[in-house]
mmCIF file of C-alpha atoms and ligand atoms in Angstrom:
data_model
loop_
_atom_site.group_PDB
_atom_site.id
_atom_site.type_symbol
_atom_site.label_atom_id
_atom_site.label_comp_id
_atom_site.label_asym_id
_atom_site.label_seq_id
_atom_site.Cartn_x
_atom_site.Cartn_y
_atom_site.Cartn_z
ATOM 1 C CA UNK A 189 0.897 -11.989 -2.896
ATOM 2 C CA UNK A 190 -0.563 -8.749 -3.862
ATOM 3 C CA UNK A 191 1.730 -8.378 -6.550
ATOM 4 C CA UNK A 192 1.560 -11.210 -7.404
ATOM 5 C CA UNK A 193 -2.202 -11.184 -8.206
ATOM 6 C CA UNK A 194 -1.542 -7.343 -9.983
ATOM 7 C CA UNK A 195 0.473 -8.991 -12.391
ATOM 8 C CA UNK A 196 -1.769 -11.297 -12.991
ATOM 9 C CA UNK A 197 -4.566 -9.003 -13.737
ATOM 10 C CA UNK A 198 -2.254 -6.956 -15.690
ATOM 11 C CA UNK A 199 -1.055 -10.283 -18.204
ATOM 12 C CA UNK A 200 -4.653 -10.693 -18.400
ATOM 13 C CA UNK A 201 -5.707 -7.352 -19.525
ATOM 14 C CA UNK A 202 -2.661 -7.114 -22.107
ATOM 15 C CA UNK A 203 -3.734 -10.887 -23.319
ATOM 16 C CA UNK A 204 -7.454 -9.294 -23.806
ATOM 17 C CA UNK A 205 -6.584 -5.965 -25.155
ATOM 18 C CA UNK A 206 -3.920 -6.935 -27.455
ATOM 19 C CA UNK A 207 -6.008 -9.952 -28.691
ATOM 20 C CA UNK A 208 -2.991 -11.910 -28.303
ATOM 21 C CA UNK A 209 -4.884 -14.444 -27.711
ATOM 22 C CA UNK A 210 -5.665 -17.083 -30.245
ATOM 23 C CA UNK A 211 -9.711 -17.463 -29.433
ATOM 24 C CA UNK A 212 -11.946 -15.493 -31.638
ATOM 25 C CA UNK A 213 -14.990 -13.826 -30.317
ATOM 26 C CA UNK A 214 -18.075 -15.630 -29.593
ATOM 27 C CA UNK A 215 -21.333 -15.224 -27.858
ATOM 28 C CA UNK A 216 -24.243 -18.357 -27.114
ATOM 29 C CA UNK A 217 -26.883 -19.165 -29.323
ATOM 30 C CA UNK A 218 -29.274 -17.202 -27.788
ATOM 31 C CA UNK A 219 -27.609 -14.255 -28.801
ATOM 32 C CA UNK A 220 -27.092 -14.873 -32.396
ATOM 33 C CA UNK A 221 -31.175 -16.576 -33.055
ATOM 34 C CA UNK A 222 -32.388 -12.986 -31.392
ATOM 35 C CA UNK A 223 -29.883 -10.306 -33.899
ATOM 36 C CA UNK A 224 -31.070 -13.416 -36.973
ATOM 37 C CA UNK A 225 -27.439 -13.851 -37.833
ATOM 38 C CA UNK A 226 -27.692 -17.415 -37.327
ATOM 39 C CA UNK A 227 -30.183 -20.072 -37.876
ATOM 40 C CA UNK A 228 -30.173 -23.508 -36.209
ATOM 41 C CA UNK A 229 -33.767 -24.779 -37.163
ATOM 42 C CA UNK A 230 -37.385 -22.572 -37.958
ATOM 43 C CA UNK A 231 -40.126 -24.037 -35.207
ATOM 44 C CA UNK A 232 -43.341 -23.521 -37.348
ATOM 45 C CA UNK A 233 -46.492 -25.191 -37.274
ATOM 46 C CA UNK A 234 -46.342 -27.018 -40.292
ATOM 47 C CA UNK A 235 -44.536 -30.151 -41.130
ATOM 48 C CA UNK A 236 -41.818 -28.887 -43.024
ATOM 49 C CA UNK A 237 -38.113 -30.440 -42.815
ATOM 50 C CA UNK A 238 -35.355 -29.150 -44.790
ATOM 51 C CA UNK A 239 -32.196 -31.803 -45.562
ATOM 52 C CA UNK A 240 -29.109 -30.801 -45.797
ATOM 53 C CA UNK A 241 -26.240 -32.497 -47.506
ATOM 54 C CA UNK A 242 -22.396 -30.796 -46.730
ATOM 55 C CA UNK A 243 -18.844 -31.665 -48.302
ATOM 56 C CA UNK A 244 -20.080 -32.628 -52.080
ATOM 57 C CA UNK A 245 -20.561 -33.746 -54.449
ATOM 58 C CA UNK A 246 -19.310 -37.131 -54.253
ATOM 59 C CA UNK A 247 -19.158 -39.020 -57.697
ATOM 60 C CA UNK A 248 -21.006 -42.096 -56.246
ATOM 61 C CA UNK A 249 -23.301 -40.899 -53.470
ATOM 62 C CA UNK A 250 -24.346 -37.801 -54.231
ATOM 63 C CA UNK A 251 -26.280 -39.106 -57.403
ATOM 64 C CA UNK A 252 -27.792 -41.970 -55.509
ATOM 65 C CA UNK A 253 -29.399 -39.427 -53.154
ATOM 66 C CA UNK A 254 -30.774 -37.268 -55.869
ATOM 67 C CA UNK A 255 -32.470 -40.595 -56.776
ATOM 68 C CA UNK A 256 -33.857 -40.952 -54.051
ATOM 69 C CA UNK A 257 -34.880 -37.500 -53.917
ATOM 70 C CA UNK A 258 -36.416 -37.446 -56.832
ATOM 71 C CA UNK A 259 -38.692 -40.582 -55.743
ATOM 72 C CA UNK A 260 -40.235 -39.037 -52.657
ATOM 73 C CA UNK A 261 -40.412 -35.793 -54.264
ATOM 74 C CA UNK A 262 -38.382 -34.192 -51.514
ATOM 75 C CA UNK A 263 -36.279 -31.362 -52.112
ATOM 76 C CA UNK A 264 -32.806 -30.727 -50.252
ATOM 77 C CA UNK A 265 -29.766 -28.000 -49.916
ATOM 78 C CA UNK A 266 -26.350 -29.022 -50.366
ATOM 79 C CA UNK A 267 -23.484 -27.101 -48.803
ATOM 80 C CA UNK A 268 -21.061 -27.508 -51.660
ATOM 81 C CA UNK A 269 -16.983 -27.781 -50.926
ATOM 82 C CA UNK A 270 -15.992 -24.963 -54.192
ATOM 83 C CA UNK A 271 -12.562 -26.922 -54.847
ATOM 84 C CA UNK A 272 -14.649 -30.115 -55.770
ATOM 85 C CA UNK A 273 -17.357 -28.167 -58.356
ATOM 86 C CA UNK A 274 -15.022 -28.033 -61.198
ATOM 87 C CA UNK A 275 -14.671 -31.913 -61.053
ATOM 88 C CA UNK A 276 -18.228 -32.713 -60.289
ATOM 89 C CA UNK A 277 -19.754 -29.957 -62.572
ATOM 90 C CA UNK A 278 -22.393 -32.125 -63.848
ATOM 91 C CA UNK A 279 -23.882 -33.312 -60.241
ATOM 92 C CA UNK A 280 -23.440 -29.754 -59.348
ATOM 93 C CA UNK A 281 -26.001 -28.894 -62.283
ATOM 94 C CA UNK A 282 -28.489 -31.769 -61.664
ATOM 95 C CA UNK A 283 -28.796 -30.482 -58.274
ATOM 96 C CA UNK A 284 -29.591 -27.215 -59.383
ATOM 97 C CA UNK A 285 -31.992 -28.445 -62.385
ATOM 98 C CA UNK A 286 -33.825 -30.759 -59.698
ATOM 99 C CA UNK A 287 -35.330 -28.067 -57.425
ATOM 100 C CA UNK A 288 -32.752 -28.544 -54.888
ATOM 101 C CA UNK A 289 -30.439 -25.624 -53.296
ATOM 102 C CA UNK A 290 -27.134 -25.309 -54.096
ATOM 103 C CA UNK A 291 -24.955 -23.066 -50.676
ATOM 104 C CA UNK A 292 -21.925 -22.373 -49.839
ATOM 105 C CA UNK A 293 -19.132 -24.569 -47.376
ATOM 106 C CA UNK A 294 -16.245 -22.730 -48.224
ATOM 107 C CA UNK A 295 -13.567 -23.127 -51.193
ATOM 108 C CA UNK A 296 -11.006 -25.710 -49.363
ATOM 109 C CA UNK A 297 -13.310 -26.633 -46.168
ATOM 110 C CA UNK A 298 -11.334 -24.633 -43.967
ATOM 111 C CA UNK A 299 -12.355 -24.769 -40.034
ATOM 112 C CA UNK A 300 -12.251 -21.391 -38.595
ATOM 113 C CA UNK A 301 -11.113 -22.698 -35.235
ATOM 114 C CA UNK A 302 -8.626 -19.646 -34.640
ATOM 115 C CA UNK A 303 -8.513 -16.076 -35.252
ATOM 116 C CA UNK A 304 -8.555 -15.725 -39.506
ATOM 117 C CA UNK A 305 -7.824 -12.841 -41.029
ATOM 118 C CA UNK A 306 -11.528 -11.389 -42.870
ATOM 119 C CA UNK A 307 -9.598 -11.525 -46.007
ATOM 120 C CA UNK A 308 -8.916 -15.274 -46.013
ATOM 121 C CA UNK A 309 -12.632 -15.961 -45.105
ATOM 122 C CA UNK A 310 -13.906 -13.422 -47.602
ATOM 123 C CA UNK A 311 -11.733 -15.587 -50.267
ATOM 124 C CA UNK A 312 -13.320 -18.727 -49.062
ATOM 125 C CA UNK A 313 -16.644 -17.460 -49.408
ATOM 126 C CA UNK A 314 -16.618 -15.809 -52.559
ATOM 127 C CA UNK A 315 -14.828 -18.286 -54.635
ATOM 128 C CA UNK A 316 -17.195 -20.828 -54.121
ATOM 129 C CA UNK A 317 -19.972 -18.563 -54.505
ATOM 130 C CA UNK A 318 -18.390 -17.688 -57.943
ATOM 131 C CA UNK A 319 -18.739 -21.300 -59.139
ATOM 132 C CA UNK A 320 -21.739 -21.931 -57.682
ATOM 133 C CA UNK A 321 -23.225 -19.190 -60.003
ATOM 134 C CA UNK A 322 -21.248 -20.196 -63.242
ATOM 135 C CA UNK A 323 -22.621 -23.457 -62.639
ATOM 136 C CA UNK A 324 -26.609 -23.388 -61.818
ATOM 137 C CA UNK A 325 -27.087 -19.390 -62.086
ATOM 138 C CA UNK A 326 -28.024 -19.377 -58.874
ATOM 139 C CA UNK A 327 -26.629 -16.770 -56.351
ATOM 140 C CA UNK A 328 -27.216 -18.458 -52.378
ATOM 141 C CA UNK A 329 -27.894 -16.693 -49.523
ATOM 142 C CA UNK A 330 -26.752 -19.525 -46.880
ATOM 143 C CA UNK A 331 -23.603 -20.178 -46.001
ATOM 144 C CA UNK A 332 -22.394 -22.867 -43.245
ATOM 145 C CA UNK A 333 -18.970 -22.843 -41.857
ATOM 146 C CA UNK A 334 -17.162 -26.603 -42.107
ATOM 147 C CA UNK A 335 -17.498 -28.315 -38.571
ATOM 148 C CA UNK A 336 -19.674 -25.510 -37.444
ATOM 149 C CA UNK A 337 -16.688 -23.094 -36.524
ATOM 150 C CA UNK A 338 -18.252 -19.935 -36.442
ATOM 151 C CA UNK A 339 -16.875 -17.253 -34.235
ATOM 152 C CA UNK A 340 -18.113 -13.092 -34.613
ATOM 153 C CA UNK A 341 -15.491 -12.664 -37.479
ATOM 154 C CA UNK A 342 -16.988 -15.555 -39.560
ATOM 155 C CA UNK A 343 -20.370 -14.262 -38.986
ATOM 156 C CA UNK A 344 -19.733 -10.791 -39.955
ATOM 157 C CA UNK A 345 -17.978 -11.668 -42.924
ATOM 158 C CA UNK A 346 -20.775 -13.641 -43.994
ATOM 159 C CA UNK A 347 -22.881 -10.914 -43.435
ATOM 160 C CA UNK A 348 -21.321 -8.477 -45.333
ATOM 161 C CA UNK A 349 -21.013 -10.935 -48.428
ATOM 162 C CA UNK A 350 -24.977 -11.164 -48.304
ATOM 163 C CA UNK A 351 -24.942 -14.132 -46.290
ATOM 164 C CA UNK A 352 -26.626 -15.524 -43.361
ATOM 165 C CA UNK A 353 -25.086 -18.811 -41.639
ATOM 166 C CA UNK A 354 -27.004 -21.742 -41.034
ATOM 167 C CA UNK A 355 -26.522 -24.729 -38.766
ATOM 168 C CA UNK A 356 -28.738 -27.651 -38.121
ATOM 169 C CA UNK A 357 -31.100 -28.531 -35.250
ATOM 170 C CA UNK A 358 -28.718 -30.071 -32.643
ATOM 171 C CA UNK A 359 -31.736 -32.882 -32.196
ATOM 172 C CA UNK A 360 -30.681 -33.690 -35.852
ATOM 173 C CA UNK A 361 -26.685 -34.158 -35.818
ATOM 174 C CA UNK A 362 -26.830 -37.390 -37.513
ATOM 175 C CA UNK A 363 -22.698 -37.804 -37.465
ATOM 176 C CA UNK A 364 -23.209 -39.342 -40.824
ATOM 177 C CA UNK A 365 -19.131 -38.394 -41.518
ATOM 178 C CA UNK A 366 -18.503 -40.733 -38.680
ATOM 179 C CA UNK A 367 -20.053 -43.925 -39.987
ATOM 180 C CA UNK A 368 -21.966 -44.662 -36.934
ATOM 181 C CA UNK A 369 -24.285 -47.219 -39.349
ATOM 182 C CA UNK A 370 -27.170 -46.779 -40.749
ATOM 183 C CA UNK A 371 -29.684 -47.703 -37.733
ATOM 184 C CA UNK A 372 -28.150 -44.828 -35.421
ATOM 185 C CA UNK A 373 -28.793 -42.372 -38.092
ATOM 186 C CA UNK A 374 -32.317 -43.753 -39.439
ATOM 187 C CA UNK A 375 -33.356 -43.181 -35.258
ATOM 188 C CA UNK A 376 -31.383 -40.027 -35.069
ATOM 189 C CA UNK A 377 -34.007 -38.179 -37.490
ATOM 190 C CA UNK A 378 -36.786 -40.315 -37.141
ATOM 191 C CA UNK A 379 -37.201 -40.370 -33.275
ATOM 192 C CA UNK A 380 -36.230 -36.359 -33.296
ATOM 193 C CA UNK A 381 -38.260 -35.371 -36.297
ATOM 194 C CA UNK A 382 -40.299 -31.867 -35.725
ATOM 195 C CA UNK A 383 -41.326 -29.426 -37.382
ATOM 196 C CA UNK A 384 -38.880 -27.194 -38.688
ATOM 197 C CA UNK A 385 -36.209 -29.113 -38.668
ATOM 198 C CA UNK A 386 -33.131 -28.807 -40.331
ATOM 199 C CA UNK A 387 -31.003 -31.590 -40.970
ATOM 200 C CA UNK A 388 -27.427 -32.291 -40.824
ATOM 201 C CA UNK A 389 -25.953 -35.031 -42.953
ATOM 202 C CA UNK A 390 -23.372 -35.561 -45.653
ATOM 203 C CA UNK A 391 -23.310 -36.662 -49.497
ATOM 204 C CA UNK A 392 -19.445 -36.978 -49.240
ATOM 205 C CA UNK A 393 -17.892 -39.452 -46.436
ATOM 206 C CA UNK A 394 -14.974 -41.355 -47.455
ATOM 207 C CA UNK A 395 -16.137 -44.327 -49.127
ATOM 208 C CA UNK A 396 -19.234 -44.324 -47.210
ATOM 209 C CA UNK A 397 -22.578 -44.931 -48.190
ATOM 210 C CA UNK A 398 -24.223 -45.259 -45.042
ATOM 211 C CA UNK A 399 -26.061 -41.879 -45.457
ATOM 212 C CA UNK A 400 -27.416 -43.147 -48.708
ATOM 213 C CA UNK A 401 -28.845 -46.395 -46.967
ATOM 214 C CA UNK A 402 -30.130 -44.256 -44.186
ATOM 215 C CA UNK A 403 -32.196 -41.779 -46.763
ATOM 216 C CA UNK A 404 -33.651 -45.078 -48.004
ATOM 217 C CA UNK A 405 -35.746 -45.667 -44.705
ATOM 218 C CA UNK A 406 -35.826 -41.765 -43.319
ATOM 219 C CA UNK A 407 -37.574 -40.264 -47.010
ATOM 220 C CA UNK A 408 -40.600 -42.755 -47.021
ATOM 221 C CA UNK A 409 -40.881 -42.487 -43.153
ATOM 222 C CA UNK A 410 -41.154 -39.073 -43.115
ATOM 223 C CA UNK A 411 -42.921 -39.012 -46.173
ATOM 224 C CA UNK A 412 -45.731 -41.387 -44.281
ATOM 225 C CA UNK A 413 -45.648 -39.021 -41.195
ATOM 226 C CA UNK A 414 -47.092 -36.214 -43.666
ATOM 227 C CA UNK A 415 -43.564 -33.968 -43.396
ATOM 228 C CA UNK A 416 -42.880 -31.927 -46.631
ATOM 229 C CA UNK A 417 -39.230 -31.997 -47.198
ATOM 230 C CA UNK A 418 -37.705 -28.599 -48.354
ATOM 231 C CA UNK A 419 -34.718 -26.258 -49.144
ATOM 232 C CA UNK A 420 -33.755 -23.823 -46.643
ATOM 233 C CA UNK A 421 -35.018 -21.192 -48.904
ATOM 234 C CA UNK A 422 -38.466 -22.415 -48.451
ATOM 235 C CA UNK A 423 -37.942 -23.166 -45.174
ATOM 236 C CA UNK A 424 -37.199 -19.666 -44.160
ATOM 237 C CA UNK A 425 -39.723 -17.819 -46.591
ATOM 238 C CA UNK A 426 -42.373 -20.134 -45.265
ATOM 239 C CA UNK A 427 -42.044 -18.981 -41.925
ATOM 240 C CA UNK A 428 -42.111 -15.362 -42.960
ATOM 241 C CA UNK A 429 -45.520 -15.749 -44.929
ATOM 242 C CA UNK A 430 -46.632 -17.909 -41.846
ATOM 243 C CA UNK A 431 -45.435 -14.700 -39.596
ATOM 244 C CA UNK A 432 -46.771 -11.712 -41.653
ATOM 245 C CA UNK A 433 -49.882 -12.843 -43.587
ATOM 246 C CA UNK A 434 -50.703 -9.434 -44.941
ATOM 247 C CA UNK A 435 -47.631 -8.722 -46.510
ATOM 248 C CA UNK A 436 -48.040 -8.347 -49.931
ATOM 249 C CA UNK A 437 -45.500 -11.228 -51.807
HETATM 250 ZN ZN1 ZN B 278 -18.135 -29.916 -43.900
#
């Protein structure tokens, strides 16, 4: 039985050490929202929201929801897919000439579920980035992972491409990509709205357009409850002015 349990110890050690094994490294929340390497949501005192929109553009949704946008004078980031910006160009650059925030999802939408060479992710990340600047000038500093599949490798990489990743408030999973209708994602935000919220929902589901429905009632409802809808740029430099009042800008 000793042995027995020896040899266990010793396959685990040589399972750990070797990283044979497939799972990348990951810690809790907690400990990436204390180093800053990842954001989930920015509790302030003011009623600021920021939308997000991932897996664009989308030929027929994603201009709906800029016109709705526009109407409630809300501003929004979209977490752009780069091997759909060459076809979409044009949506890519309205979103850009709008006011809204244009980040980075990743060239092909990968999920980094398993251990990915820093190479591959590097790729990912700076190919979209590339087109992202060709197309609005703008260089982002926010990059989400597709699915939310972020391990220590993912985050590092990001990192060292001038990145910081960004989630969404887990309150504020609105499972748009599922189609779960348009009530369940209208109460999702609207029942859960606070301040600092960021919000996770999609300008590209297959042949969906309950997300664009949904905006329809969420916009002038939050616009009534006196929230400011913004990009995560203002977001986050809100909070720092909030947080150091004498520095100078
Ligand atoms: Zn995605």
């Amino acid at each position: 039985m000793n042995q027995l349990l020896k040899g266990i110890v010793c396959l685990t050690s040589f399972v750990l050490m070797t990283g044979f094994s497939q799972q990348p490294e990951k810690h809790d929340r907690s400990y990436y929202e204390a180093r800053k390497e990842v954001v989930w949501e920015v509790p302030m005192d003011d009623k600021l929201i920021a939308l997000t929109f991932d897996d664009g553009p989308n030929a027929n949704t994603t201009p709906q929801i800029l016109d709705l946008l526009k109407q409630y004078d809300a501003k929004a980031t979209f977490f752009v897919v780069g091997n759909r910006m060459d076809k979409y160009a044009e949506i890519i650059k309205r979103e850009a000439l709008e006011g809204h925030e244009v980040a980075n999802h990743t060239y092909n939408h990968v999920f980094f579920t398993r251990r990915i060479g820093k190479s591959v992710i590097a790729n990912e990340i700076i190919d979209t980035q590339k087109k992202i600047t060709e197309l609005t000038g703008q260089h982002t500093k926010w990059f989400r992972p597709p699915g939310g599949y972020y391990n220590d490798t993912v985050i590092n990489v990001a990192r060292e491409n001038g990145y910081t990743v960004i989630m969404w408030s887990w309150h504020q999973d609105t499972q748009d990509w599922n189609t779960p209708g348009v009530d369940r994602i209208v109460n999702k935000v609207l029942k859960n709205a606070r301040n600092g919220d960021i919000i996770l929902m999609h300008d590209n589901v297959n042949g969906s357009t309950q997300t664009v429905r949904a905006l329809e009632r969420i916009l002038p409802a939050l616009y009534d409850q006196g929230y400011r809808l913004v990009t995560i740029t203002e977001l986050m430099e809100h909070k720092t002015k909030v947080d150091n009042p004498f520095v100078p800008e």
